[in-house]
Amino acid sequence: MRGDGDGWAVGPDGDRRWGKHGAAGLLLRAPLPDGRPAVLLQHRAAWSHQGGTWALPGGARDSHESTVDAAVREAHEETGIDVSVVAVRTERVTAGVVGGWTYTTVVADAGIPLATVPNGESTELRWVPEVEVEAMALHAGFAASWPTLRTRVVRVLLDTANVLGSRPTGWWRDRPGATGALLNELAAVLPRTLELPDGGFGWVTQIEAVLEGRARDAIVEDARIPVHAATGSGDDELARLAGATATLTSEVTVVVTADRGLRERLPDSVIALSPSTVLDWL
């Protein structure tokens, strides 16, 4: 029933937490004009729990709802955002009591910072650059989980021939055309949040495509897909590029390939992802 989750849950430790069936919040990212990620934060009304702090829009989950449904519904109610343009990426339990109440953070993206209309639970809604979030007066629960939710800059290098060859689309009949089509499709789903194998998150604004042979004639005019035309082996160029940035501690380097030989040539600090990772974005 709608609203049957409203109320306090008393955990085994005796503490009260909002949401009889648990609670969920929406961590919504969108790119600023300069490409940096911003997150939508709510300045909680003074009368609310930990009023005056900043947190994610969210609230109690009803018994019939999934955590994703609850987070999106609550965010819509509290911020008025257009949920039809919100793309959910993943979800993460970020607080809870063993055998009892949980709070789930639903991670999502939007193509632009969406217009907002606050309800009575907010004194302000603001798109905050990620780098400024930790300096704000945060709700204690959100402050504790934020280090695991924030993104790092990710450099994505694409083994284009390997990714293209992983789908039986008839690409071999027109390799330049098929390559261009794939890369332009990928450009259309950027920027976005990327869940990393270590459980962290990355922010992807572009994908660097390495092209070899006939694929170098592909037409790619989108700035989100910089192209490296290999004069020889594409694997050699990918290994060179990955090695050149692997020592940058502020940046995560990812190579998208299923080629075992290439993976073995990559520095230990470089993350290898399968072609299905980016193809699933389409």
PDB file of C-alpha atoms in Angstrom:
ATOM      1  CA  MET A   1       0.000   0.000   0.000  1.00  0.00           C
ATOM      2  CA  ARG A   2       1.166   3.523  -0.742  1.00  0.00           C
ATOM      3  CA  GLY A   3       2.705   5.022   2.353  1.00  0.00           C
ATOM      4  CA  ASP A   4       2.842   1.853   4.438  1.00  0.00           C
ATOM      5  CA  GLY A   5       6.598   2.301   4.820  1.00  0.00           C
ATOM      6  CA  ASP A   6       6.294   5.650   6.583  1.00  0.00           C
ATOM      7  CA  GLY A   7       7.296   5.340  10.194  1.00  0.00           C
ATOM      8  CA  TRP A   8      10.244   4.457  12.382  1.00  0.00           C
ATOM      9  CA  ALA A   9      11.918   1.068  12.398  1.00  0.00           C
ATOM     10  CA  VAL A  10      13.494   0.063  15.690  1.00  0.00           C
ATOM     11  CA  GLY A  11      16.639  -1.993  15.114  1.00  0.00           C
ATOM     12  CA  PRO A  12      18.239  -4.676  17.271  1.00  0.00           C
ATOM     13  CA  ASP A  13      20.461  -1.934  18.699  1.00  0.00           C
ATOM     14  CA  GLY A  14      17.398  -0.020  19.906  1.00  0.00           C
ATOM     15  CA  ASP A  15      17.978   2.935  17.576  1.00  0.00           C
ATOM     16  CA  ARG A  16      15.172   4.326  15.426  1.00  0.00           C
ATOM     17  CA  ARG A  17      15.616   4.693  11.677  1.00  0.00           C
ATOM     18  CA  TRP A  18      13.119   6.102   9.220  1.00  0.00           C
ATOM     19  CA  GLY A  19      11.311   3.587   7.005  1.00  0.00           C
ATOM     20  CA  LYS A  20       9.483   0.528   8.300  1.00  0.00           C
ATOM     21  CA  HIS A  21      10.685  -1.443   5.258  1.00  0.00           C
ATOM     22  CA  GLY A  22      13.957   0.383   4.871  1.00  0.00           C
ATOM     23  CA  ALA A  23      14.742   3.532   2.944  1.00  0.00           C
ATOM     24  CA  ALA A  24      16.338   4.570  -0.343  1.00  0.00           C
ATOM     25  CA  GLY A  25      17.818   7.699  -1.863  1.00  0.00           C
ATOM     26  CA  LEU A  26      18.740   8.815  -5.373  1.00  0.00           C
ATOM     27  CA  LEU A  27      22.309   9.857  -6.154  1.00  0.00           C
ATOM     28  CA  LEU A  28      21.728  11.646  -9.446  1.00  0.00           C
ATOM     29  CA  ARG A  29      24.681  12.930 -11.470  1.00  0.00           C
ATOM     30  CA  ALA A  30      24.713  15.233 -14.462  1.00  0.00           C
ATOM     31  CA  PRO A  31      27.502  17.008 -16.358  1.00  0.00           C
ATOM     32  CA  LEU A  32      28.193  20.681 -15.813  1.00  0.00           C
ATOM     33  CA  PRO A  33      29.009  22.807 -18.889  1.00  0.00           C
ATOM     34  CA  ASP A  34      32.710  22.024 -18.430  1.00  0.00           C
ATOM     35  CA  GLY A  35      32.006  18.267 -18.272  1.00  0.00           C
ATOM     36  CA  ARG A  36      32.618  17.849 -14.548  1.00  0.00           C
ATOM     37  CA  PRO A  37      29.992  15.838 -12.651  1.00  0.00           C
ATOM     38  CA  ALA A  38      27.533  17.470 -10.292  1.00  0.00           C
ATOM     39  CA  VAL A  39      25.124  15.739  -7.907  1.00  0.00           C
ATOM     40  CA  LEU A  40      21.643  16.821  -6.890  1.00  0.00           C
ATOM     41  CA  LEU A  41      21.522  17.537  -3.149  1.00  0.00           C
ATOM     42  CA  GLN A  42      18.668  18.485  -0.853  1.00  0.00           C
ATOM     43  CA  HIS A  43      19.006  20.970   2.002  1.00  0.00           C
ATOM     44  CA  ARG A  44      16.781  19.289   4.535  1.00  0.00           C
ATOM     45  CA  ALA A  45      14.004  21.294   6.188  1.00  0.00           C
ATOM     46  CA  ALA A  46      14.692  22.304   9.788  1.00  0.00           C
ATOM     47  CA  TRP A  47      11.858  20.127  11.147  1.00  0.00           C
ATOM     48  CA  SER A  48      13.191  16.928   9.523  1.00  0.00           C
ATOM     49  CA  HIS A  49      15.636  14.433  10.979  1.00  0.00           C
ATOM     50  CA  GLN A  50      19.053  16.144  11.047  1.00  0.00           C
ATOM     51  CA  GLY A  51      17.374  19.212   9.598  1.00  0.00           C
ATOM     52  CA  GLY A  52      19.646  21.836   8.100  1.00  0.00           C
ATOM     53  CA  THR A  53      22.050  19.300   6.628  1.00  0.00           C
ATOM     54  CA  TRP A  54      22.557  18.349   2.992  1.00  0.00           C
ATOM     55  CA  ALA A  55      21.718  14.868   1.722  1.00  0.00           C
ATOM     56  CA  LEU A  56      20.246  12.908  -1.155  1.00  0.00           C
ATOM     57  CA  PRO A  57      16.541  13.129  -1.931  1.00  0.00           C
ATOM     58  CA  GLY A  58      14.906   9.942  -0.718  1.00  0.00           C
ATOM     59  CA  GLY A  59      12.793   8.362   1.950  1.00  0.00           C
ATOM     60  CA  ALA A  60      10.929   5.308   3.190  1.00  0.00           C
ATOM     61  CA  ARG A  61      10.346   2.333   0.915  1.00  0.00           C
ATOM     62  CA  ASP A  62       6.815   0.961   0.762  1.00  0.00           C
ATOM     63  CA  SER A  63       6.280  -2.783   1.115  1.00  0.00           C
ATOM     64  CA  HIS A  64       5.414  -3.296  -2.565  1.00  0.00           C
ATOM     65  CA  GLU A  65       8.314  -1.260  -3.951  1.00  0.00           C
ATOM     66  CA  SER A  66      11.801  -2.125  -5.111  1.00  0.00           C
ATOM     67  CA  THR A  67      14.566   0.083  -3.789  1.00  0.00           C
ATOM     68  CA  VAL A  68      14.959   1.660  -7.244  1.00  0.00           C
ATOM     69  CA  ASP A  69      11.251   2.469  -7.459  1.00  0.00           C
ATOM     70  CA  ALA A  70      11.279   3.951  -3.984  1.00  0.00           C
ATOM     71  CA  ALA A  71      14.342   6.132  -4.611  1.00  0.00           C
ATOM     72  CA  VAL A  72      13.017   7.465  -7.919  1.00  0.00           C
ATOM     73  CA  ARG A  73       9.523   8.093  -6.512  1.00  0.00           C
ATOM     74  CA  GLU A  74      10.837   9.905  -3.450  1.00  0.00           C
ATOM     75  CA  ALA A  75      13.212  11.988  -5.558  1.00  0.00           C
ATOM     76  CA  HIS A  76      10.365  13.016  -7.846  1.00  0.00           C
ATOM     77  CA  GLU A  77       8.153  13.956  -4.896  1.00  0.00           C
ATOM     78  CA  GLU A  78      10.862  15.992  -3.185  1.00  0.00           C
ATOM     79  CA  THR A  79      12.523  17.642  -6.195  1.00  0.00           C
ATOM     80  CA  GLY A  80      10.007  17.562  -9.056  1.00  0.00           C
ATOM     81  CA  ILE A  81      12.605  16.210 -11.502  1.00  0.00           C
ATOM     82  CA  ASP A  82      11.521  14.614 -14.762  1.00  0.00           C
ATOM     83  CA  VAL A  83      12.166  10.960 -13.941  1.00  0.00           C
ATOM     84  CA  SER A  84      11.619   9.872 -17.564  1.00  0.00           C
ATOM     85  CA  VAL A  85      15.124  11.128 -18.406  1.00  0.00           C
ATOM     86  CA  VAL A  86      16.826   9.551 -15.389  1.00  0.00           C
ATOM     87  CA  ALA A  87      19.005   6.531 -16.219  1.00  0.00           C
ATOM     88  CA  VAL A  88      19.616   4.205 -13.276  1.00  0.00           C
ATOM     89  CA  ARG A  89      23.113   2.676 -13.294  1.00  0.00           C
ATOM     90  CA  THR A  90      23.272   0.567 -10.128  1.00  0.00           C
ATOM     91  CA  GLU A  91      22.335   0.458  -6.463  1.00  0.00           C
ATOM     92  CA  ARG A  92      24.352   0.054  -3.290  1.00  0.00           C
ATOM     93  CA  VAL A  93      23.344  -0.664   0.309  1.00  0.00           C
ATOM     94  CA  THR A  94      25.192   2.117   2.135  1.00  0.00           C
ATOM     95  CA  ALA A  95      23.829   1.748   5.670  1.00  0.00           C
ATOM     96  CA  GLY A  96      21.985  -0.800   7.701  1.00  0.00           C
ATOM     97  CA  VAL A  97      21.660  -3.112  10.649  1.00  0.00           C
ATOM     98  CA  VAL A  98      22.393  -6.825  10.324  1.00  0.00           C
ATOM     99  CA  GLY A  99      19.087  -8.638   9.919  1.00  0.00           C
ATOM    100  CA  GLY A 100      17.129  -5.397   9.862  1.00  0.00           C
ATOM    101  CA  TRP A 101      16.779  -1.946   8.376  1.00  0.00           C
ATOM    102  CA  THR A 102      18.795  -0.892   5.323  1.00  0.00           C
ATOM    103  CA  TYR A 103      19.356   2.290   3.352  1.00  0.00           C
ATOM    104  CA  THR A 104      20.029   1.820  -0.353  1.00  0.00           C
ATOM    105  CA  THR A 105      21.649   4.453  -2.552  1.00  0.00           C
ATOM    106  CA  VAL A 106      20.461   4.245  -6.151  1.00  0.00           C
ATOM    107  CA  VAL A 107      23.056   5.671  -8.549  1.00  0.00           C
ATOM    108  CA  ALA A 108      21.726   7.339 -11.687  1.00  0.00           C
ATOM    109  CA  ASP A 109      22.650   9.834 -14.402  1.00  0.00           C
ATOM    110  CA  ALA A 110      20.899  12.561 -16.344  1.00  0.00           C
ATOM    111  CA  GLY A 111      22.114  14.216 -19.527  1.00  0.00           C
ATOM    112  CA  ILE A 112      21.885  17.719 -18.039  1.00  0.00           C
ATOM    113  CA  PRO A 113      21.228  19.202 -14.594  1.00  0.00           C
ATOM    114  CA  LEU A 114      17.459  18.857 -14.411  1.00  0.00           C
ATOM    115  CA  ALA A 115      15.070  21.590 -13.314  1.00  0.00           C
ATOM    116  CA  THR A 116      13.848  21.185  -9.731  1.00  0.00           C
ATOM    117  CA  VAL A 117      10.851  22.249  -7.655  1.00  0.00           C
ATOM    118  CA  PRO A 118      11.279  21.727  -3.882  1.00  0.00           C
ATOM    119  CA  ASN A 119       8.481  20.496  -1.648  1.00  0.00           C
ATOM    120  CA  GLY A 120       8.037  21.102   2.082  1.00  0.00           C
ATOM    121  CA  GLU A 121      10.856  18.717   2.980  1.00  0.00           C
ATOM    122  CA  SER A 122      13.509  20.960   1.433  1.00  0.00           C
ATOM    123  CA  THR A 123      14.722  24.481   2.038  1.00  0.00           C
ATOM    124  CA  GLU A 124      16.830  24.313  -1.123  1.00  0.00           C
ATOM    125  CA  LEU A 125      17.780  21.963  -3.938  1.00  0.00           C
ATOM    126  CA  ARG A 126      21.148  22.417  -5.589  1.00  0.00           C
ATOM    127  CA  TRP A 127      23.317  20.789  -8.252  1.00  0.00           C
ATOM    128  CA  VAL A 128      26.662  20.642  -6.455  1.00  0.00           C
ATOM    129  CA  PRO A 129      29.989  19.919  -8.211  1.00  0.00           C
ATOM    130  CA  GLU A 130      31.301  16.637  -6.828  1.00  0.00           C
ATOM    131  CA  VAL A 131      34.535  18.215  -5.649  1.00  0.00           C
ATOM    132  CA  GLU A 132      32.557  20.571  -3.387  1.00  0.00           C
ATOM    133  CA  VAL A 133      30.256  18.020  -1.750  1.00  0.00           C
ATOM    134  CA  GLU A 134      32.479  17.013   1.157  1.00  0.00           C
ATOM    135  CA  ALA A 135      32.908  20.655   2.217  1.00  0.00           C
ATOM    136  CA  MET A 136      29.165  21.024   2.870  1.00  0.00           C
ATOM    137  CA  ALA A 137      27.322  20.342   6.117  1.00  0.00           C
ATOM    138  CA  LEU A 138      26.249  16.806   5.268  1.00  0.00           C
ATOM    139  CA  HIS A 139      23.724  14.493   6.906  1.00  0.00           C
ATOM    140  CA  ALA A 140      25.754  12.056   9.006  1.00  0.00           C
ATOM    141  CA  GLY A 141      24.646   8.991   7.060  1.00  0.00           C
ATOM    142  CA  PHE A 142      25.402  10.584   3.705  1.00  0.00           C
ATOM    143  CA  ALA A 143      28.766  11.867   4.940  1.00  0.00           C
ATOM    144  CA  ALA A 144      29.737   8.333   5.978  1.00  0.00           C
ATOM    145  CA  SER A 145      28.862   6.809   2.594  1.00  0.00           C
ATOM    146  CA  TRP A 146      30.043   9.629   0.298  1.00  0.00           C
ATOM    147  CA  PRO A 147      33.702   8.476   0.050  1.00  0.00           C
ATOM    148  CA  THR A 148      32.488   5.190  -1.483  1.00  0.00           C
ATOM    149  CA  LEU A 149      30.052   6.900  -3.861  1.00  0.00           C
ATOM    150  CA  ARG A 150      32.060   9.751  -5.353  1.00  0.00           C
ATOM    151  CA  THR A 151      33.628   9.271  -8.767  1.00  0.00           C
ATOM    152  CA  ARG A 152      37.186   9.345 -10.025  1.00  0.00           C
ATOM    153  CA  VAL A 153      38.265  10.556 -13.455  1.00  0.00           C
ATOM    154  CA  VAL A 154      38.436   7.593 -15.825  1.00  0.00           C
ATOM    155  CA  ARG A 155      40.379   7.392 -19.065  1.00  0.00           C
ATOM    156  CA  VAL A 156      38.807   4.731 -21.294  1.00  0.00           C
ATOM    157  CA  LEU A 157      40.849   3.235 -24.132  1.00  0.00           C
ATOM    158  CA  LEU A 158      38.850   1.149 -26.589  1.00  0.00           C
ATOM    159  CA  ASP A 159      40.216  -1.841 -28.467  1.00  0.00           C
ATOM    160  CA  THR A 160      37.834  -0.935 -31.261  1.00  0.00           C
ATOM    161  CA  ALA A 161      38.528  -3.928 -33.506  1.00  0.00           C
ATOM    162  CA  ASN A 162      38.022  -6.352 -30.609  1.00  0.00           C
ATOM    163  CA  VAL A 163      34.779  -4.699 -29.500  1.00  0.00           C
ATOM    164  CA  LEU A 164      33.453  -4.461 -33.050  1.00  0.00           C
ATOM    165  CA  GLY A 165      34.318  -8.103 -33.718  1.00  0.00           C
ATOM    166  CA  SER A 166      32.462  -9.295 -30.628  1.00  0.00           C
ATOM    167  CA  ARG A 167      29.095  -8.745 -32.353  1.00  0.00           C
ATOM    168  CA  PRO A 168      28.009 -10.636 -35.504  1.00  0.00           C
ATOM    169  CA  THR A 169      26.591  -7.542 -37.189  1.00  0.00           C
ATOM    170  CA  GLY A 170      28.165  -8.056 -40.594  1.00  0.00           C
ATOM    171  CA  TRP A 171      30.786  -5.427 -39.815  1.00  0.00           C
ATOM    172  CA  TRP A 172      33.314  -7.149 -42.093  1.00  0.00           C
ATOM    173  CA  ARG A 173      31.352  -6.047 -45.183  1.00  0.00           C
ATOM    174  CA  ASP A 174      32.026  -2.365 -44.408  1.00  0.00           C
ATOM    175  CA  ARG A 175      34.576  -2.065 -41.641  1.00  0.00           C
ATOM    176  CA  PRO A 176      34.965   1.753 -41.753  1.00  0.00           C
ATOM    177  CA  GLY A 177      31.188   2.242 -41.774  1.00  0.00           C
ATOM    178  CA  ALA A 178      30.557  -0.239 -38.978  1.00  0.00           C
ATOM    179  CA  THR A 179      33.357   1.273 -36.904  1.00  0.00           C
ATOM    180  CA  GLY A 180      31.975   4.780 -37.326  1.00  0.00           C
ATOM    181  CA  ALA A 181      28.461   3.639 -36.436  1.00  0.00           C
ATOM    182  CA  LEU A 182      29.653   1.919 -33.257  1.00  0.00           C
ATOM    183  CA  LEU A 183      31.693   4.880 -32.083  1.00  0.00           C
ATOM    184  CA  ASN A 184      28.932   7.384 -32.772  1.00  0.00           C
ATOM    185  CA  GLU A 185      26.502   5.193 -30.805  1.00  0.00           C
ATOM    186  CA  LEU A 186      28.904   5.175 -27.874  1.00  0.00           C
ATOM    187  CA  ALA A 187      29.305   8.944 -28.012  1.00  0.00           C
ATOM    188  CA  ALA A 188      25.552   9.333 -27.592  1.00  0.00           C
ATOM    189  CA  VAL A 189      25.565   7.614 -24.172  1.00  0.00           C
ATOM    190  CA  LEU A 190      28.283   9.838 -22.667  1.00  0.00           C
ATOM    191  CA  PRO A 191      29.026  11.199 -20.127  1.00  0.00           C
ATOM    192  CA  ARG A 192      28.065   8.588 -17.565  1.00  0.00           C
ATOM    193  CA  THR A 193      28.894   6.957 -14.263  1.00  0.00           C
ATOM    194  CA  LEU A 194      30.907   3.736 -14.499  1.00  0.00           C
ATOM    195  CA  GLU A 195      30.909   1.118 -11.738  1.00  0.00           C
ATOM    196  CA  LEU A 196      34.488  -0.113 -11.348  1.00  0.00           C
ATOM    197  CA  PRO A 197      35.520  -3.692 -10.465  1.00  0.00           C
ATOM    198  CA  ASP A 198      36.883  -2.573  -7.079  1.00  0.00           C
ATOM    199  CA  GLY A 199      33.446  -1.273  -6.092  1.00  0.00           C
ATOM    200  CA  GLY A 200      34.265   2.371  -6.713  1.00  0.00           C
ATOM    201  CA  PHE A 201      32.830   4.655  -9.364  1.00  0.00           C
ATOM    202  CA  GLY A 202      34.290   6.526 -12.297  1.00  0.00           C
ATOM    203  CA  TRP A 203      33.062   9.431 -14.421  1.00  0.00           C
ATOM    204  CA  VAL A 204      33.460   8.858 -18.152  1.00  0.00           C
ATOM    205  CA  THR A 205      33.279  11.902 -20.425  1.00  0.00           C
ATOM    206  CA  GLN A 206      34.950  10.387 -23.469  1.00  0.00           C
ATOM    207  CA  ILE A 207      36.158   7.104 -24.946  1.00  0.00           C
ATOM    208  CA  GLU A 208      39.455   7.059 -26.818  1.00  0.00           C
ATOM    209  CA  ALA A 209      39.196   4.712 -29.789  1.00  0.00           C
ATOM    210  CA  VAL A 210      42.253   3.045 -31.258  1.00  0.00           C
ATOM    211  CA  LEU A 211      41.777   2.264 -34.960  1.00  0.00           C
ATOM    212  CA  GLU A 212      43.933   0.116 -37.197  1.00  0.00           C
ATOM    213  CA  GLY A 213      43.894  -0.985 -40.831  1.00  0.00           C
ATOM    214  CA  ARG A 214      40.820  -0.111 -42.881  1.00  0.00           C
ATOM    215  CA  ALA A 215      38.962   1.067 -39.768  1.00  0.00           C
ATOM    216  CA  ARG A 216      41.142   4.195 -39.809  1.00  0.00           C
ATOM    217  CA  ASP A 217      38.864   5.492 -42.580  1.00  0.00           C
ATOM    218  CA  ALA A 218      35.890   5.584 -40.194  1.00  0.00           C
ATOM    219  CA  ILE A 219      34.165   8.949 -39.879  1.00  0.00           C
ATOM    220  CA  VAL A 220      33.893  10.015 -36.242  1.00  0.00           C
ATOM    221  CA  GLU A 221      33.298  13.713 -35.646  1.00  0.00           C
ATOM    222  CA  ASP A 222      32.088  13.678 -32.039  1.00  0.00           C
ATOM    223  CA  ALA A 223      34.551  15.211 -29.553  1.00  0.00           C
ATOM    224  CA  ARG A 224      33.528  12.590 -26.998  1.00  0.00           C
ATOM    225  CA  ILE A 225      35.337   9.953 -29.093  1.00  0.00           C
ATOM    226  CA  PRO A 226      38.966  11.012 -29.674  1.00  0.00           C
ATOM    227  CA  VAL A 227      40.577   8.715 -32.253  1.00  0.00           C
ATOM    228  CA  HIS A 228      44.091   7.268 -32.248  1.00  0.00           C
ATOM    229  CA  ALA A 229      45.021   5.946 -35.689  1.00  0.00           C
ATOM    230  CA  ALA A 230      47.609   3.218 -35.149  1.00  0.00           C
ATOM    231  CA  THR A 231      50.339   3.204 -37.761  1.00  0.00           C
ATOM    232  CA  GLY A 232      50.911  -0.479 -37.037  1.00  0.00           C
ATOM    233  CA  SER A 233      49.329  -2.862 -34.556  1.00  0.00           C
ATOM    234  CA  GLY A 234      46.356  -1.582 -32.594  1.00  0.00           C
ATOM    235  CA  ASP A 235      47.492  -3.662 -29.622  1.00  0.00           C
ATOM    236  CA  ASP A 236      50.872  -1.936 -29.646  1.00  0.00           C
ATOM    237  CA  GLU A 237      49.208   1.482 -29.619  1.00  0.00           C
ATOM    238  CA  LEU A 238      46.828   0.501 -26.802  1.00  0.00           C
ATOM    239  CA  ALA A 239      49.695  -0.843 -24.694  1.00  0.00           C
ATOM    240  CA  ARG A 240      51.668   2.358 -25.297  1.00  0.00           C
ATOM    241  CA  LEU A 241      48.771   4.634 -24.377  1.00  0.00           C
ATOM    242  CA  ALA A 242      47.895   2.617 -21.278  1.00  0.00           C
ATOM    243  CA  GLY A 243      51.476   2.622 -20.078  1.00  0.00           C
ATOM    244  CA  ALA A 244      51.795   6.376 -20.547  1.00  0.00           C
ATOM    245  CA  THR A 245      48.976   7.189 -18.106  1.00  0.00           C
ATOM    246  CA  ALA A 246      49.161   4.267 -15.684  1.00  0.00           C
ATOM    247  CA  THR A 247      51.282   6.276 -13.240  1.00  0.00           C
ATOM    248  CA  LEU A 248      48.746   9.104 -12.869  1.00  0.00           C
ATOM    249  CA  THR A 249      47.314   8.496  -9.393  1.00  0.00           C
ATOM    250  CA  SER A 250      44.391  10.881  -9.883  1.00  0.00           C
ATOM    251  CA  GLU A 251      43.117   9.037 -12.933  1.00  0.00           C
ATOM    252  CA  VAL A 252      41.905   5.497 -13.502  1.00  0.00           C
ATOM    253  CA  THR A 253      42.957   3.989 -16.827  1.00  0.00           C
ATOM    254  CA  VAL A 254      40.623   1.406 -18.343  1.00  0.00           C
ATOM    255  CA  VAL A 255      41.210  -0.664 -21.477  1.00  0.00           C
ATOM    256  CA  VAL A 256      38.166  -2.293 -23.012  1.00  0.00           C
ATOM    257  CA  THR A 257      39.236  -5.549 -24.652  1.00  0.00           C
ATOM    258  CA  ALA A 258      38.749  -9.301 -24.494  1.00  0.00           C
ATOM    259  CA  ASP A 259      42.169  -9.932 -26.073  1.00  0.00           C
ATOM    260  CA  ARG A 260      44.106 -12.028 -23.561  1.00  0.00           C
ATOM    261  CA  GLY A 261      47.473 -11.193 -25.085  1.00  0.00           C
ATOM    262  CA  LEU A 262      46.817  -7.455 -24.834  1.00  0.00           C
ATOM    263  CA  ARG A 263      45.555  -7.771 -21.272  1.00  0.00           C
ATOM    264  CA  GLU A 264      48.809  -9.463 -20.275  1.00  0.00           C
ATOM    265  CA  ARG A 265      50.771  -6.505 -21.631  1.00  0.00           C
ATOM    266  CA  LEU A 266      48.944  -3.899 -19.569  1.00  0.00           C
ATOM    267  CA  PRO A 267      50.459  -2.411 -16.391  1.00  0.00           C
ATOM    268  CA  ASP A 268      49.051  -3.826 -13.163  1.00  0.00           C
ATOM    269  CA  SER A 269      47.371  -0.512 -12.341  1.00  0.00           C
ATOM    270  CA  VAL A 270      45.317  -0.559 -15.552  1.00  0.00           C
ATOM    271  CA  ILE A 271      41.818  -2.043 -15.381  1.00  0.00           C
ATOM    272  CA  ALA A 272      40.732  -4.331 -18.230  1.00  0.00           C
ATOM    273  CA  LEU A 273      37.007  -4.491 -18.956  1.00  0.00           C
ATOM    274  CA  SER A 274      35.194  -6.786 -21.365  1.00  0.00           C
ATOM    275  CA  PRO A 275      33.533  -5.446 -24.534  1.00  0.00           C
ATOM    276  CA  SER A 276      30.130  -6.281 -23.038  1.00  0.00           C
ATOM    277  CA  THR A 277      30.672  -3.481 -20.518  1.00  0.00           C
ATOM    278  CA  VAL A 278      30.386  -0.743 -23.120  1.00  0.00           C
ATOM    279  CA  LEU A 279      28.077  -2.634 -25.460  1.00  0.00           C
ATOM    280  CA  ASP A 280      25.553  -2.919 -22.623  1.00  0.00           C
ATOM    281  CA  TRP A 281      25.458   0.885 -22.567  1.00  0.00           C
ATOM    282  CA  LEU A 282      23.815   0.771 -25.977  1.00  0.00           C
TER     283      LEU A 282
END
